[in-house]
Amino acid sequence: MKKVITIKEFCDELIERISHTESIDCCKDELLKFAHMAKDHMGEKEIEVNWVEKP
């Protein structure tokens, strides 16, 4: 089922899933859309990360 939700609702659901160690595989397409939106709207903001280099 497709439906339109706010970014806040999407983030709340994502935070809940991650906090409860649930899979986020179901959200792959939405995460890609979200990443593009974040890049366009917050691209110069900074975030602290635990960076792991690819082998």
XYZ file of C-alpha atoms in Angstrom:
55
model
C 0.000 0.000 0.000
C 1.392 3.404 -0.929
C 0.567 6.482 1.102
C 2.046 9.906 1.681
C 3.410 10.694 5.141
C 5.438 13.535 6.578
C 9.204 13.352 6.937
C 8.643 13.551 10.718
C 6.426 10.449 10.612
C 8.980 8.618 8.475
C 11.826 9.552 10.836
C 9.795 8.545 13.891
C 9.138 5.118 12.356
C 12.777 4.733 11.354
C 14.015 5.708 14.835
C 11.613 3.228 16.435
C 12.687 0.397 14.113
C 16.388 1.042 14.692
C 15.906 1.415 18.453
C 14.166 -1.963 18.615
C 16.735 -3.597 16.304
C 14.063 -4.244 13.698
C 14.943 -4.636 10.043
C 14.918 -1.520 7.911
C 15.084 -3.546 4.687
C 11.440 -2.706 4.071
C 12.346 0.979 3.815
C 15.130 0.799 1.209
C 13.359 2.883 -1.452
C 12.169 5.396 1.125
C 15.645 5.669 2.653
C 17.068 6.444 -0.789
C 14.429 9.158 -1.302
C 15.134 10.514 2.171
C 18.892 10.568 1.530
C 18.388 12.565 -1.660
C 16.108 15.021 0.151
C 18.579 15.381 3.027
C 21.422 15.968 0.575
C 19.438 18.669 -1.237
C 18.106 20.434 1.871
C 20.773 19.817 4.536
C 23.855 19.045 2.450
C 26.138 21.482 4.266
C 25.044 20.575 7.812
C 27.453 18.437 9.807
C 26.855 15.177 11.655
C 29.193 13.153 13.877
C 29.518 9.573 12.669
C 31.398 6.385 13.491
C 32.982 5.997 10.061
C 34.064 2.532 8.922
C 36.210 2.341 5.805
C 35.192 -0.157 3.144
C 37.705 -3.013 2.793
